[in-house]
Short mmCIF file of C-alpha atoms and ligand atoms in Angstrom, two decimals:
data_model
loop_
_atom_site.label_atom_id
_atom_site.label_comp_id
_atom_site.label_asym_id
_atom_site.label_seq_id
_atom_site.Cartn_x
_atom_site.Cartn_y
_atom_site.Cartn_z
CA UNK A 1 119.43 116.26 44.28
CA UNK A 2 120.38 112.72 45.30
CA UNK A 3 118.13 110.51 47.44
CA UNK A 4 120.31 110.91 50.55
CA UNK A 5 120.11 114.69 50.39
CA UNK A 6 116.38 114.63 49.74
CA UNK A 7 115.86 112.41 52.81
CA UNK A 8 117.90 114.80 54.94
CA UNK A 9 115.86 117.77 53.75
CA UNK A 10 112.42 116.16 54.16
CA UNK A 11 109.81 118.81 55.03
CA UNK A 12 107.12 117.85 57.58
CA UNK A 13 103.61 117.25 56.21
CA UNK A 14 101.32 120.26 56.38
CA UNK A 15 99.53 120.67 59.71
CA UNK A 16 96.70 122.69 58.17
CA UNK A 17 93.39 121.36 59.54
CA UNK A 18 95.13 119.45 62.32
CA UNK A 19 93.61 120.58 65.59
CA UNK A 20 94.73 118.35 68.47
CA UNK A 21 94.05 118.89 72.16
CA UNK A 22 97.62 117.80 72.93
CA UNK A 23 100.54 120.25 73.06
CA UNK A 24 102.99 119.09 70.38
CA UNK A 25 106.42 117.84 71.44
CA UNK A 26 108.94 119.98 69.56
CA UNK A 27 112.49 118.61 69.83
CA UNK A 28 115.53 120.58 68.74
CA UNK A 29 119.14 121.40 69.33
CA UNK A 30 119.75 123.43 66.16
CA UNK A 31 117.22 126.07 65.22
CA UNK A 32 117.67 127.35 61.68
CA UNK A 33 117.48 130.95 60.51
CA UNK A 34 116.40 132.28 57.13
CA UNK A 35 119.47 134.54 56.62
CA UNK A 36 122.93 135.11 58.09
CA UNK A 37 121.71 138.48 59.29
CA UNK A 38 118.86 136.84 61.25
CA UNK A 39 121.38 134.40 62.77
CA UNK A 40 123.70 137.20 63.84
CA UNK A 41 120.84 139.05 65.51
CA UNK A 42 119.45 135.91 67.18
CA UNK A 43 120.09 137.04 70.78
CA UNK A 44 117.58 139.87 70.32
CA UNK A 45 114.99 137.13 70.65
CA UNK A 46 116.85 135.17 73.32
CA UNK A 47 114.38 135.81 76.17
CA UNK A 48 111.11 135.05 74.39
CA UNK A 49 111.93 133.74 70.91
CA UNK A 50 113.89 130.73 69.69
CA UNK A 51 117.64 130.63 69.17
CA UNK A 52 118.84 127.18 70.21
CA UNK A 53 117.02 124.10 71.58
CA UNK A 54 118.62 124.43 75.01
CA UNK A 55 117.16 127.93 75.42
CA UNK A 56 113.56 126.97 74.77
CA UNK A 57 111.21 125.18 72.39
CA UNK A 58 107.48 125.80 71.81
CA UNK A 59 106.77 122.93 74.24
CA UNK A 60 108.91 124.33 77.08
CA UNK A 61 107.57 127.86 76.42
CA UNK A 62 104.01 126.53 76.67
CA UNK A 63 104.85 125.00 80.04
CA UNK A 64 106.49 128.25 81.20
CA UNK A 65 103.41 130.22 80.13
CA UNK A 66 101.10 127.88 82.09
CA UNK A 67 103.21 128.13 85.25
CA UNK A 68 103.47 131.93 84.94
CA UNK A 69 99.70 132.09 84.64
CA UNK A 70 99.21 129.92 87.76
CA UNK A 71 101.33 132.39 89.77
CA UNK A 72 99.84 135.47 88.09
CA UNK A 73 103.42 136.29 87.08
CA UNK A 74 104.92 137.45 83.80
CA UNK A 75 108.01 135.27 83.77
CA UNK A 76 108.89 131.62 84.25
CA UNK A 77 112.07 129.72 83.44
CA UNK A 78 111.96 125.91 83.49
CA UNK A 79 115.06 123.94 84.39
CA UNK A 80 116.01 120.24 84.39
CA UNK A 81 115.12 119.69 88.08
CA UNK A 82 113.98 121.57 91.15
CA UNK A 83 117.50 121.37 92.53
CA UNK A 84 119.05 122.85 89.37
CA UNK A 85 116.52 125.71 89.59
CA UNK A 86 117.57 126.49 93.18
CA UNK A 87 121.27 126.21 92.28
CA UNK A 88 120.81 128.52 89.30
CA UNK A 89 118.88 131.13 91.29
CA UNK A 90 121.40 131.27 94.13
CA UNK A 91 124.43 131.19 91.80
CA UNK A 92 122.96 134.03 89.73
CA UNK A 93 122.26 136.25 92.75
CA UNK A 94 125.31 135.67 94.97
CA UNK A 95 129.04 136.33 94.74
CA UNK A 96 132.05 136.05 97.05
CA UNK A 97 131.69 138.29 100.10
CA UNK A 98 127.87 138.16 100.09
CA UNK A 99 125.75 136.57 102.79
CA UNK A 100 122.76 134.25 102.27
CA UNK A 101 120.21 133.25 104.91
CA UNK A 102 118.69 129.79 104.52
CA UNK A 103 115.88 128.30 106.62
CA UNK A 104 117.33 125.44 108.69
CA UNK A 105 114.21 123.43 107.71
CA UNK A 106 114.82 123.80 103.94
CA UNK A 107 115.21 120.91 101.50
CA UNK A 108 118.43 119.04 102.36
CA UNK A 109 120.21 119.61 99.04
CA UNK A 110 119.40 123.33 99.16
CA UNK A 111 121.12 123.60 102.53
CA UNK A 112 124.06 121.44 101.51
CA UNK A 113 124.55 123.34 98.24
CA UNK A 114 124.86 126.50 100.33
CA UNK A 115 127.03 125.13 103.13
CA UNK A 116 129.34 123.10 100.82
CA UNK A 117 129.46 124.85 97.45
CA UNK A 118 128.54 128.50 98.04
CA UNK A 119 130.64 128.63 101.20
CA UNK A 120 133.62 127.31 99.20
CA UNK A 121 133.10 130.17 96.73
CA UNK A 122 133.31 132.72 99.54
CA UNK A 123 129.61 133.25 100.32
CA UNK A 124 128.76 133.40 104.01
CA UNK A 125 125.89 130.98 104.72
CA UNK A 126 123.67 131.39 107.78
CA UNK A 127 121.06 128.75 108.65
CA UNK A 128 118.20 130.37 110.56
CA UNK A 129 115.29 129.13 112.66
CA UNK A 130 112.32 128.88 110.24
CA UNK A 131 109.95 130.30 112.88
CA UNK A 132 112.13 133.42 113.33
CA UNK A 133 109.60 135.84 111.68
CA UNK A 134 110.65 139.50 112.26
CA UNK A 135 113.74 138.28 114.16
CA UNK A 136 115.29 137.74 110.72
CA UNK A 137 116.08 141.47 110.66
CA UNK A 138 118.89 140.93 113.15
CA UNK A 139 120.59 138.48 110.74
CA UNK A 140 120.44 140.74 107.69
CA UNK A 141 123.46 142.98 107.14
CA UNK A 142 124.48 145.08 104.15
CA UNK A 143 126.18 142.06 102.54
CA UNK A 144 123.01 139.96 102.70
CA UNK A 145 121.66 139.48 99.17
CA UNK A 146 119.20 136.60 99.51
CA UNK A 147 116.90 135.06 102.11
CA UNK A 148 115.70 131.54 101.26
CA UNK A 149 112.32 130.53 102.67
CA UNK A 150 110.57 127.17 102.33
CA UNK A 151 107.13 126.88 103.86
CA UNK A 152 106.36 124.38 105.19
CA UNK A 153 109.85 122.87 105.72
CA UNK A 154 110.40 119.71 103.66
CA UNK A 155 110.26 117.20 106.51
CA UNK A 156 109.53 119.14 109.66
CA UNK A 157 106.61 121.16 108.28
CA UNK A 158 107.18 124.52 110.01
CA UNK A 159 105.16 127.28 108.37
CA UNK A 160 107.16 130.48 107.90
CA UNK A 161 105.81 134.00 108.27
CA UNK A 162 106.74 134.96 104.70
CA UNK A 163 105.21 138.49 104.62
CA UNK A 164 107.09 139.47 107.81
CA UNK A 165 110.37 137.99 106.52
CA UNK A 166 109.89 139.74 103.16
CA UNK A 167 109.29 143.07 104.88
CA UNK A 168 112.49 142.78 106.93
CA UNK A 169 114.50 141.57 103.91
CA UNK A 170 113.28 144.28 101.54
CA UNK A 171 113.86 146.99 104.15
CA UNK A 172 117.54 146.02 104.10
CA UNK A 173 117.83 145.39 100.35
CA UNK A 174 117.83 141.58 100.33
CA UNK A 175 115.76 139.44 97.95
CA UNK A 176 113.51 136.57 99.02
CA UNK A 177 113.52 133.25 97.15
CA UNK A 178 110.64 130.95 98.14
CA UNK A 179 110.63 127.17 97.60
CA UNK A 180 106.90 126.56 97.12
CA UNK A 181 107.05 122.86 96.21
CA UNK A 182 104.81 121.60 99.05
CA UNK A 183 101.89 123.88 98.26
CA UNK A 184 102.34 124.45 94.50
CA UNK A 185 100.68 127.51 92.95
CA UNK A 186 97.29 125.98 93.74
CA UNK A 187 97.62 126.25 97.52
CA UNK A 188 99.93 129.23 98.02
CA UNK A 189 101.41 132.09 95.99
CA UNK A 190 104.53 133.45 97.72
CA UNK A 191 104.71 136.22 95.05
CA UNK A 192 101.45 137.59 96.51
CA UNK A 193 103.10 137.42 99.94
CA UNK A 194 105.93 139.61 98.62
CA UNK A 195 108.61 137.07 97.65
CA UNK A 196 110.74 138.14 94.67
CA UNK A 197 110.96 134.71 93.10
CA UNK A 198 109.38 131.28 93.55
CA UNK A 199 111.06 127.95 92.95
CA UNK A 200 108.70 125.02 92.46
CA UNK A 201 109.91 121.48 91.77
CA UNK A 202 107.44 120.50 89.04
CA UNK A 203 108.81 116.96 89.52
CA UNK A 204 106.35 116.71 92.42
CA UNK A 205 102.68 117.73 92.08
CA UNK A 206 102.78 119.00 88.49
CA UNK A 207 104.52 115.94 87.01
CA UNK A 208 102.47 113.87 89.41
CA UNK A 209 103.46 110.38 88.25
CA UNK A 210 107.02 109.96 89.60
CA UNK A 211 108.47 109.90 86.08
CA UNK A 212 109.65 113.41 85.24
CA UNK A 213 112.13 115.94 86.68
CA UNK A 214 111.63 119.68 86.09
CA UNK A 215 112.01 122.80 88.20
CA UNK A 216 110.54 126.26 87.64
CA UNK A 217 111.64 129.76 88.64
CA UNK A 218 108.79 132.26 88.57
CA UNK A 219 108.95 136.03 89.02
CA UNK A 220 107.16 139.29 88.23
CA UNK A 221 110.51 141.10 87.93
CA UNK A 222 111.76 141.22 84.35
CA UNK A 223 115.38 142.09 85.25
CA UNK A 224 115.50 139.13 87.63
CA UNK A 225 114.09 136.82 84.96
CA UNK A 226 116.65 138.04 82.40
CA UNK A 227 119.46 137.45 84.87
CA UNK A 228 118.20 133.86 85.45
CA UNK A 229 117.88 133.25 81.71
CA UNK A 230 121.41 134.61 81.03
CA UNK A 231 122.95 132.42 83.73
CA UNK A 232 120.98 129.34 82.59
CA UNK A 233 122.71 129.71 79.21
CA UNK A 234 126.14 129.97 80.84
CA UNK A 235 125.43 126.95 83.04
CA UNK A 236 124.04 124.97 80.10
CA UNK A 237 120.66 124.28 81.70
CA UNK A 238 117.51 123.65 79.68
CA UNK A 239 114.56 121.23 79.66
CA UNK A 240 113.68 118.61 77.08
CA UNK A 241 110.44 119.00 75.16
CA UNK A 242 109.46 115.45 76.14
CA UNK A 243 109.75 116.25 79.85
CA UNK A 244 107.93 119.55 79.39
CA UNK A 245 105.08 117.74 77.67
CA UNK A 246 104.81 115.27 80.58
CA UNK A 247 104.58 118.18 83.01
CA UNK A 248 101.92 119.84 80.81
CA UNK A 249 99.90 116.62 80.87
CA UNK A 250 100.31 116.41 84.65
CA UNK A 251 99.02 119.96 85.12
CA UNK A 252 95.67 118.99 83.62
CA UNK A 253 94.89 116.65 86.53
CA UNK A 254 96.94 118.38 89.25
CA UNK A 255 93.94 120.13 90.90
CA UNK A 256 91.98 116.87 91.16
CA UNK A 257 94.97 114.89 92.39
CA UNK A 258 95.95 117.48 94.95
CA UNK A 259 92.43 117.78 96.29
CA UNK A 260 92.15 114.01 96.76
CA UNK A 261 95.65 113.69 98.28
CA UNK A 262 95.02 116.59 100.66
CA UNK A 263 91.72 115.17 101.92
CA UNK A 264 93.19 111.67 102.38
CA UNK A 265 96.29 113.05 104.12
CA UNK A 266 94.19 115.03 106.62
CA UNK A 267 91.95 112.03 107.31
CA UNK A 268 95.03 109.93 108.06
CA UNK A 269 96.70 112.72 110.05
CA UNK A 270 93.65 113.13 112.31
CA UNK A 271 93.43 109.37 112.83
CA UNK A 272 97.16 109.04 113.57
CA UNK A 273 96.99 111.70 116.32
CA UNK A 274 94.87 109.26 118.34
CA UNK A 275 97.22 106.30 117.95
CA UNK A 276 99.38 105.41 120.96
CA UNK A 277 102.32 104.44 118.72
CA UNK A 278 102.55 108.01 117.38
CA UNK A 279 104.08 110.81 119.46
CA UNK A 280 103.42 113.66 117.01
CA UNK A 281 101.84 114.32 113.66
CA UNK A 282 103.46 117.21 111.77
CA UNK A 283 100.89 118.74 109.40
CA UNK A 284 100.17 122.49 109.27
CA UNK A 285 96.46 121.99 108.46
CA UNK A 286 95.90 120.34 111.88
CA UNK A 287 94.38 122.93 114.27
CA UNK A 288 96.91 122.01 116.98
CA UNK A 289 99.93 122.58 114.73
CA UNK A 290 102.20 125.50 115.82
CA UNK A 291 102.08 127.00 112.31
CA UNK A 292 98.34 126.49 111.80
CA UNK A 293 97.34 130.18 112.12
CA UNK A 294 99.92 131.21 109.50
CA UNK A 295 98.88 128.35 107.25
CA UNK A 296 95.24 129.48 107.50
CA UNK A 297 96.22 133.05 106.71
CA UNK A 298 98.54 132.38 103.74
CA UNK A 299 97.48 129.05 102.20
CA UNK A 300 94.38 127.96 100.30
CA UNK A 301 94.78 124.23 100.89
CA UNK A 302 97.01 121.39 102.00
CA UNK A 303 98.92 118.89 99.92
CA UNK A 304 99.35 115.21 100.73
CA UNK A 305 102.76 115.35 102.41
CA UNK A 306 103.20 115.14 106.18
CA UNK A 307 105.45 113.53 108.79
CA UNK A 308 105.01 111.59 112.01
CA UNK A 309 107.28 110.95 114.96
CA UNK A 310 106.94 107.56 116.65
CA UNK A 311 106.31 107.36 120.39
CA UNK A 312 109.47 106.75 122.44
CA UNK A 313 109.13 102.97 122.99
CA UNK A 314 108.90 102.44 119.23
CA UNK A 315 111.58 104.83 118.00
CA UNK A 316 114.14 102.08 117.41
CA UNK A 317 111.63 100.00 115.45
CA UNK A 318 111.02 102.41 112.56
CA UNK A 319 112.27 99.89 110.00
CA UNK A 320 109.92 97.12 111.24
CA UNK A 321 107.02 99.55 110.82
CA UNK A 322 108.07 100.82 107.40
CA UNK A 323 108.96 97.36 106.10
CA UNK A 324 105.52 96.07 107.15
CA UNK A 325 103.74 98.60 104.91
CA UNK A 326 102.46 97.01 101.70
CA UNK A 327 100.70 99.79 99.78
CA UNK A 328 103.11 102.59 100.67
CA UNK A 329 106.32 102.16 98.69
CA UNK A 330 109.65 103.12 100.23
CA UNK A 331 111.49 105.96 98.51
CA UNK A 332 112.19 109.67 98.25
CA UNK A 333 110.21 112.38 96.45
CA UNK A 334 106.49 113.10 96.66
CA UNK A 335 103.40 114.25 94.81
CA UNK A 336 102.98 111.08 92.80
CA UNK A 337 99.79 109.08 92.22
CA UNK A 338 101.43 106.36 94.37
CA UNK A 339 101.70 106.66 98.14
CA UNK A 340 105.33 106.84 99.25
CA UNK A 341 106.90 106.49 102.69
CA UNK A 342 110.31 107.96 103.45
CA UNK A 343 111.75 106.33 106.58
CA UNK A 344 114.10 108.01 109.03
CA UNK A 345 114.21 111.55 107.73
CA UNK A 346 116.33 113.59 110.14
CA UNK A 347 114.25 116.04 112.14
CA UNK A 348 117.05 118.60 111.94
CA UNK A 349 120.63 117.37 111.72
CA UNK A 350 122.26 120.26 109.92
CA UNK A 351 123.96 121.97 112.84
CA UNK A 352 121.54 124.91 112.39
CA UNK A 353 119.07 126.11 115.02
CA UNK A 354 117.00 123.31 116.54
CA UNK A 355 119.44 120.54 115.51
CA UNK A 356 118.59 117.19 117.09
CA UNK A 357 119.12 113.52 116.27
CA UNK A 358 115.36 112.81 116.26
CA UNK A 359 114.05 110.99 113.20
CA UNK A 360 110.71 111.27 111.43
CA UNK A 361 108.72 109.12 109.03
CA UNK A 362 107.32 111.05 106.06
CA UNK A 363 104.22 110.05 104.14
CA UNK A 364 103.34 111.27 100.65
CA UNK A 365 99.71 110.35 100.09
CA UNK A 366 98.71 109.18 96.62
CA UNK A 367 95.42 108.34 94.95
CA UNK A 368 94.68 104.98 96.59
CA UNK A 369 91.36 104.99 98.52
CA UNK A 370 92.07 106.25 102.04
CA UNK A 371 90.52 103.12 103.60
CA UNK A 372 93.26 101.01 101.99
CA UNK A 373 95.97 103.38 103.18
CA UNK A 374 94.59 103.44 106.73
CA UNK A 375 94.37 99.63 106.83
CA UNK A 376 97.96 99.41 105.58
CA UNK A 377 99.26 101.76 108.31
CA UNK A 378 97.11 100.04 110.95
CA UNK A 379 98.55 96.62 110.08
CA UNK A 380 102.10 98.01 110.20
CA UNK A 381 101.45 99.71 113.57
CA UNK A 382 100.21 96.35 114.87
CA UNK A 383 103.56 94.82 113.89
CA UNK A 384 105.24 97.63 115.81
CA UNK A 385 103.33 97.11 119.06
CA UNK A 386 103.53 93.30 118.72
CA UNK A 387 107.30 93.65 118.31
CA UNK A 388 107.62 95.87 121.37
CA UNK A 389 105.27 93.72 123.47
CA UNK A 390 107.37 90.77 122.42
CA UNK A 391 110.63 92.44 123.41
CA UNK A 392 109.11 93.77 126.65
CA UNK A 393 107.90 90.24 127.46
CA UNK A 394 111.23 88.76 126.45
CA UNK A 395 112.98 91.26 128.68
CA UNK A 396 110.69 90.26 131.60
CA UNK A 397 111.35 86.55 130.97
CA UNK A 398 115.10 87.17 130.79
CA UNK A 399 114.90 89.06 134.07
CA UNK A 400 113.00 86.18 135.72
CA UNK A 401 115.52 83.63 134.42
CA UNK A 402 118.33 85.80 135.74
CA UNK A 403 116.70 86.08 139.15
CA UNK A 404 116.17 82.29 139.26
CA UNK A 405 119.85 81.76 138.45
CA UNK A 406 120.84 84.24 141.13
CA UNK A 407 118.76 82.42 143.73
C1 PLP B 501 112.05 117.65 95.49
C2 PLP B 501 112.30 118.98 96.01
C3 PLP B 501 113.28 119.79 95.46
C4 PLP B 501 114.15 119.33 94.33
O1 PLP B 501 113.42 118.96 93.21
P1 PLP B 501 114.02 117.90 92.15
O2 PLP B 501 113.22 118.14 90.93
O3 PLP B 501 113.87 116.54 92.74
O4 PLP B 501 115.46 118.27 91.97
C5 PLP B 501 113.46 121.05 96.00
N1 PLP B 501 112.73 121.48 97.04
C6 PLP B 501 111.78 120.72 97.59
C7 PLP B 501 111.00 121.25 98.74
C8 PLP B 501 111.54 119.44 97.10
O5 PLP B 501 110.61 118.69 97.65
#
């Protein structure tokens, strides 16, 4: 055998005696088989074995096993992003002529995928009021295949009565898909509340460092899992071993990070309620929140994401406030070690129930000491009231000048 061929056929060194705490990163597109017969029968092991890198590697299977365990479920399928997981689930369950119900408070791209793409493929899309509870029954007809819940809503934080919605949906033969990204498996398990499948964007709390994108679909129903897996192959969706290993690393510290972020977020939320610049703090763990009783019943904890609405005199000065923040960085996404502020998220602008042009500011609390975060917000609020005082004064001066001229 020539040198070139020998290099191409190099066998890895033996791993006997190598016991690392880290999950190995196993990259592959091609997976080789010992015989042509084994290759021809490869799809027998499609769901839990290895056939092609896109359909799973030991690293991605390890991640799927961890996530399944967190949800006390048998099946998990990881996908390249939370959005691709939602798209896969809905595409696999719906066809032309069906109807899907989507919470009007759901993640923006979930709603838009339904209203733009699914609608174009002949699926009837109904956006419903997230606080509808048993009223959902009136929207479910015999063409309704799926009800999408997301609790709390991405920006507006309404808690949904998942058990009641599940009961109504199942009574009429519809399945419930729950986006559980805010809570993660640590704070809520929608499968225990009756949902058929959970979607969690592992890009958020599990990844935890704003540097990886992965989504997970989790279910206790084997037929549903197999359907997802089949469609993931047809859509060409799989996760890289490198990304899966980052998510596995993130999971190790997720409980500690989420505990810290939750405590800091609640401290800030309570403090912000008392500030005159703030009209409303939207956080389901606050006793005054409209969804608080449901949150207490169905959740074990709160994550670090919440929104505020500025008081009326300051509503046009959102950018001065956000731009004055120094520790909070401006951007989308959440669940990272860094605190993030998302300016001007629409309260509800989707034409669904409760649509309004009101805007919110969303905070994702990171691991910085809460004193630093509070000081940062306090300084930015001072800019806000200084700006308004200035413009109020300027307005008064202008008025006086005008009156003088008139005299
Ligand atoms: C971020 C997010 C998604 C999408 O996840 P990506 O991994 O960014 O695609 C879906 N739902 C919710 C609630 C999210 O916050």
